[in-house]
Amino acid sequence: MWLGVKFLNTNLTWHSFSECLNFYLSRPNPVKQFTAGKGGPQFTGVEPVLGMLMEIYTIIVVVLFGLAISDLIVGVSNDAVNFLNSAIGSQVAPRWVIMIIASLGMILGVMFSSGMMEVARKGIFHPEKFVMPELMVIFLAVMLTDVILLDLYNTFGLPTSTTVSVVFELLGAAVAVSFIKIHQTGLNAGEIINYINTAKALAIISGILISIIIAFFSGAFIQFLSRLLFSFDYAQRLKRYGAIWGGIALTLIIYFILIKGAKGASFITPQTLDWIQSHTGLILLASFVWWSAVLQLLMWTVRIHVLKVIVLVGTGALAMAFAANDLVNFIGVPLAGFASFNIARLNFADPLTATMEALAQPVRSNTLFLLVAGIVMVVTLWFSRKAQSVTKTEVSLGRQDEGAERFDSSALSRIIVRMGVALANSLNQAIPAQVTKRINSRFDVGKCKPESSAMEEAPSFDLLRASVNLVVASALISLGTSLKLPLSTTYVTFMVAMGSSLSDRAWGRESAVYRITGVLTVIGGWFFTALMAFTVSAIFAVLLYYFRLPALLVLIALASFFIYRTHIVHRRRQEAEKEDGLAGLAEHAEDMIQNVFPLFAEYFGAAGKLVRELFDGMFEEKRKKVRTAASDAKKLDRRVRRINSMILHSVSLPLRESTKDFMPNLALTVSALQEINHFLQDVSEKCFKHLDNNHQGFQTEQISDLREVESRLIRLFRLAEEMHRQKKVADIAPIKTCEKELQNLLNKFDKSQIKRIKNKQTKTRISMLYFRILTGAGSIAKHVVQLMEGYTQEVSKNS
């Protein structure tokens, strides 16, 4: 029954290890007669057991560093949005240029990193109250939770704060272990305040609220003033004011580097840092004069683009600050575990029961650890697809134009939009019409001219907004750091970007409810991060404390399986988004027709599967099948809206001279697709409601009739799918023939059902559902033909 496991050439069983450790820690004087034998613990001497136990903890330290690499990967994937958002959203340069600048900033930040891992070492709990085995339990629980939690957010493309996650994970695990210790010693629960630094947790929570509000309104206000000054057509005004604007921006960004990025660099002494802080005004003034003069000279000589300089320098600065300061969120806990292990190892007399007061002392981390961490972060930045998903979420929420939205509307977002519209109407009445007209002219997005036509995609917003995002975020983070306020880089950069997009009128009546829902989802996720981090980490700590190595292996396996599953989910989401985004790649409206072929093919294929599943579920009275079909119909509806929005957006692209009557027939195609899915969704919902209410099912004759309807519908969808997959004009006569056959069958079945009703052979509710299915099938078939006729006419004109 003993499960023998060899650890570092030491044969020790799970059970014997657990018993040895528990016995060792439970004795008032651990130097007892006690060792590990082949059949279990034999208490004959302490030295061999200490050696074995310390070797086990050596392996645990290795596990912590293995988890640190995973945490670096998932952490960078989430935090990359903080410094890539503005550059990628504005398309300031090719993506590889942006990535190189961000990578250089991260490497520089790692070199600047102080390695002062105070949050993990003493910021949340008092280390002198714990011994090394207890701290290992806390640190393992934190790392396992962090990997799972951040990977979950990355999978769904939601930015969150790695600082908040690690703080509340430490808090949850430390609270759990502290209560266990208090319970074992028979003390009052109020003693928890002697174990936990509660002030730190409260400061983090208040920092969340403060940073959200201040960052949002600061971004909105500065963007409003900037747009009033430069407008969307800012090329000429940049020649006059660009050097001054660049001087202000670069001054704030450089100051941000000094205060936030390089404050812990080994080559900056405390005296130098004190001098910088005491001469802030002089540094800012000198920097402004210098940069303004340099930029003006470069504009005159080499015609440099000031806004591009600001965005690229700001991107590098934010990347540097991220690497220098947020690195603690990923490797701080493993380094603290390593430090506690070394402290215990140096205590030869009593290593496993020695308290960890030494952790409270500031210690600079090994440069090699930081350099390896920096390399892992850079590699992740280049190759992580989940990092691209998180960045895409923030960029899409701040996008200037309309189009396919990543989020649906919600009741709260609709209420906020109505309140915003009412407030805007009131302000319009209070402000003189001439002033309103003047302001509106500065916000005329029609005057926006793309900076470059060489990019694969059009910019989501212009360089002016990108520069405002970086400058305001840098200024706020610098201010918060100098005042020692617990700000989160993620919260500040995200809310500044959302405030500037609101002020820039990117949230119009057509997109506001969707954008606000997205923002509320992200903000709600931040608080959910804190709750889940605390709860899951506490649960993991309890499991590790009582079940030790078996629990550790089970939790590692659980984390590995979870990451594997989320990888599959993320890949499927990416494939779906790639399919939905094909139509947006056209350069001319006519090219859109060719790009939209696979979208329609996928839709008709999915619609055929839905019809089969729906009818099978109804005939077999399988509620789960029908519910799945109804859910699939809603997913198809979202896809239809995305396809139609991209098609209509593509219509605004230039037309070739050979194309004339393009718009009317395309509008007919869009309308037909909407109607097809409307009837699919309506019929599936009514079928599910019928079964959900436990009403009577179809009779044998009705099932026979509807089977024929099902086969004709599926054949109709298959014919339409095949034509689109071939990507060429085909004869739609078979589709028309199939539709005509179906309509004849529907008329026949309609009369048969009326006869059954007269003979009282069927109930009212099932008859109503039967007629609704017949009507829906007829409407679907009619609109499929309508779509194909209009679509093939357009293809014929342009082929």
PDB file of N, CA and C in Angstrom, residues 60-69 71 117 120 136 139-140 142-143 166 327-341 369:
ATOM      1  N   ILE A  60      10.149  21.532  -4.545  1.00  0.00           N
ATOM      2  CA  ILE A  60       9.034  22.487  -4.521  1.00  0.00           C
ATOM      3  C   ILE A  60       9.490  23.851  -5.042  1.00  0.00           C
ATOM      4  N   VAL A  61      10.717  24.249  -4.694  1.00  0.00           N
ATOM      5  CA  VAL A  61      11.244  25.510  -5.222  1.00  0.00           C
ATOM      6  C   VAL A  61      11.360  25.441  -6.749  1.00  0.00           C
ATOM      7  N   VAL A  62      11.818  24.286  -7.246  1.00  0.00           N
ATOM      8  CA  VAL A  62      11.898  24.101  -8.700  1.00  0.00           C
ATOM      9  C   VAL A  62      10.513  24.198  -9.325  1.00  0.00           C
ATOM     10  N   VAL A  63       9.510  23.608  -8.680  1.00  0.00           N
ATOM     11  CA  VAL A  63       8.134  23.699  -9.172  1.00  0.00           C
ATOM     12  C   VAL A  63       7.674  25.152  -9.212  1.00  0.00           C
ATOM     13  N   LEU A  64       8.040  25.921  -8.179  1.00  0.00           N
ATOM     14  CA  LEU A  64       7.670  27.342  -8.151  1.00  0.00           C
ATOM     15  C   LEU A  64       8.253  28.093  -9.344  1.00  0.00           C
ATOM     16  N   PHE A  65       9.496  27.810  -9.679  1.00  0.00           N
ATOM     17  CA  PHE A  65      10.110  28.501 -10.824  1.00  0.00           C
ATOM     18  C   PHE A  65       9.508  28.015 -12.147  1.00  0.00           C
ATOM     19  N   GLY A  66       9.117  26.736 -12.197  1.00  0.00           N
ATOM     20  CA  GLY A  66       8.406  26.263 -13.386  1.00  0.00           C
ATOM     21  C   GLY A  66       7.078  26.973 -13.562  1.00  0.00           C
ATOM     22  N   LEU A  67       6.363  27.161 -12.455  1.00  0.00           N
ATOM     23  CA  LEU A  67       5.108  27.914 -12.504  1.00  0.00           C
ATOM     24  C   LEU A  67       5.359  29.375 -12.843  1.00  0.00           C
ATOM     25  N   ALA A  68       6.525  29.901 -12.440  1.00  0.00           N
ATOM     26  CA  ALA A  68       6.853  31.296 -12.754  1.00  0.00           C
ATOM     27  C   ALA A  68       6.957  31.509 -14.260  1.00  0.00           C
ATOM     28  N   ILE A  69       7.542  30.535 -14.974  1.00  0.00           N
ATOM     29  CA  ILE A  69       7.640  30.657 -16.432  1.00  0.00           C
ATOM     30  C   ILE A  69       6.251  30.667 -17.049  1.00  0.00           C
ATOM     31  N   ASP A  71       3.537  31.606 -15.551  1.00  0.00           N
ATOM     32  CA  ASP A  71       2.901  32.860 -15.143  1.00  0.00           C
ATOM     33  C   ASP A  71       3.416  34.028 -15.974  1.00  0.00           C
ATOM     34  N   MET A 117      11.000  42.695  -4.315  1.00  0.00           N
ATOM     35  CA  MET A 117       9.762  41.936  -4.337  1.00  0.00           C
ATOM     36  C   MET A 117       9.026  42.059  -3.002  1.00  0.00           C
ATOM     37  N   ALA A 120       5.317  40.358  -2.436  1.00  0.00           N
ATOM     38  CA  ALA A 120       5.308  38.913  -2.202  1.00  0.00           C
ATOM     39  C   ALA A 120       5.967  38.546  -0.881  1.00  0.00           C
ATOM     40  N   MET A 136       5.618  28.043   1.850  1.00  0.00           N
ATOM     41  CA  MET A 136       5.609  27.290   0.602  1.00  0.00           C
ATOM     42  C   MET A 136       4.182  26.960   0.176  1.00  0.00           C
ATOM     43  N   PHE A 139       2.763  30.211  -1.251  1.00  0.00           N
ATOM     44  CA  PHE A 139       3.328  30.586  -2.558  1.00  0.00           C
ATOM     45  C   PHE A 139       2.871  29.629  -3.669  1.00  0.00           C
ATOM     46  N   LEU A 140       2.774  28.337  -3.366  1.00  0.00           N
ATOM     47  CA  LEU A 140       2.285  27.389  -4.372  1.00  0.00           C
ATOM     48  C   LEU A 140       0.834  27.681  -4.735  1.00  0.00           C
ATOM     49  N   VAL A 142      -0.690  30.534  -4.585  1.00  0.00           N
ATOM     50  CA  VAL A 142      -0.725  31.785  -5.349  1.00  0.00           C
ATOM     51  C   VAL A 142      -0.358  31.543  -6.811  1.00  0.00           C
ATOM     52  N   MET A 143       0.721  30.823  -7.051  1.00  0.00           N
ATOM     53  CA  MET A 143       1.187  30.618  -8.417  1.00  0.00           C
ATOM     54  C   MET A 143       0.210  29.778  -9.232  1.00  0.00           C
ATOM     55  N   VAL A 166      -2.283  39.093  -8.078  1.00  0.00           N
ATOM     56  CA  VAL A 166      -1.277  38.514  -7.184  1.00  0.00           C
ATOM     57  C   VAL A 166      -1.472  38.995  -5.749  1.00  0.00           C
ATOM     58  N   LEU A 327       7.142  43.045 -13.214  1.00  0.00           N
ATOM     59  CA  LEU A 327       7.829  41.760 -13.170  1.00  0.00           C
ATOM     60  C   LEU A 327       7.620  41.072 -11.829  1.00  0.00           C
ATOM     61  N   VAL A 328       7.445  41.870 -10.781  1.00  0.00           N
ATOM     62  CA  VAL A 328       7.218  41.321  -9.444  1.00  0.00           C
ATOM     63  C   VAL A 328       5.971  40.454  -9.405  1.00  0.00           C
ATOM     64  N   ASN A 329       4.973  40.780 -10.250  1.00  0.00           N
ATOM     65  CA  ASN A 329       3.727  40.023 -10.241  1.00  0.00           C
ATOM     66  C   ASN A 329       3.920  38.588 -10.707  1.00  0.00           C
ATOM     67  N   PHE A 330       4.975  38.335 -11.488  1.00  0.00           N
ATOM     68  CA  PHE A 330       5.166  37.018 -12.082  1.00  0.00           C
ATOM     69  C   PHE A 330       6.258  36.208 -11.404  1.00  0.00           C
ATOM     70  N   ILE A 331       7.356  36.835 -11.020  1.00  0.00           N
ATOM     71  CA  ILE A 331       8.452  36.075 -10.417  1.00  0.00           C
ATOM     72  C   ILE A 331       8.700  36.457  -8.966  1.00  0.00           C
ATOM     73  N   GLY A 332       7.955  37.438  -8.445  1.00  0.00           N
ATOM     74  CA  GLY A 332       8.153  37.843  -7.054  1.00  0.00           C
ATOM     75  C   GLY A 332       7.858  36.733  -6.072  1.00  0.00           C
ATOM     76  N   VAL A 333       6.771  35.995  -6.323  1.00  0.00           N
ATOM     77  CA  VAL A 333       6.393  34.918  -5.412  1.00  0.00           C
ATOM     78  C   VAL A 333       7.414  33.773  -5.446  1.00  0.00           C
ATOM     79  N   PRO A 334       7.816  33.263  -6.635  1.00  0.00           N
ATOM     80  CA  PRO A 334       8.855  32.220  -6.633  1.00  0.00           C
ATOM     81  C   PRO A 334      10.158  32.673  -5.991  1.00  0.00           C
ATOM     82  N   LEU A 335      10.561  33.933  -6.226  1.00  0.00           N
ATOM     83  CA  LEU A 335      11.788  34.427  -5.608  1.00  0.00           C
ATOM     84  C   LEU A 335      11.648  34.513  -4.094  1.00  0.00           C
ATOM     85  N   ALA A 336      10.449  34.883  -3.626  1.00  0.00           N
ATOM     86  CA  ALA A 336      10.211  34.902  -2.180  1.00  0.00           C
ATOM     87  C   ALA A 336      10.275  33.487  -1.615  1.00  0.00           C
ATOM     88  N   GLY A 337       9.732  32.511  -2.364  1.00  0.00           N
ATOM     89  CA  GLY A 337       9.831  31.118  -1.927  1.00  0.00           C
ATOM     90  C   GLY A 337      11.272  30.645  -1.871  1.00  0.00           C
ATOM     91  N   PHE A 338      12.053  31.031  -2.880  1.00  0.00           N
ATOM     92  CA  PHE A 338      13.470  30.675  -2.912  1.00  0.00           C
ATOM     93  C   PHE A 338      14.215  31.304  -1.741  1.00  0.00           C
ATOM     94  N   ALA A 339      13.878  32.565  -1.439  1.00  0.00           N
ATOM     95  CA  ALA A 339      14.516  33.255  -0.314  1.00  0.00           C
ATOM     96  C   ALA A 339      14.166  32.583   1.012  1.00  0.00           C
ATOM     97  N   SER A 340      12.892  32.205   1.184  1.00  0.00           N
ATOM     98  CA  SER A 340      12.502  31.546   2.438  1.00  0.00           C
ATOM     99  C   SER A 340      13.184  30.185   2.582  1.00  0.00           C
ATOM    100  N   PHE A 341      13.364  29.495   1.462  1.00  0.00           N
ATOM    101  CA  PHE A 341      14.072  28.206   1.488  1.00  0.00           C
ATOM    102  C   PHE A 341      15.532  28.398   1.920  1.00  0.00           C
ATOM    103  N   PHE A 369      18.201  35.877 -12.962  1.00  0.00           N
ATOM    104  CA  PHE A 369      16.772  35.579 -12.931  1.00  0.00           C
ATOM    105  C   PHE A 369      15.989  36.616 -13.726  1.00  0.00           C
TER     106      PHE A 369
END
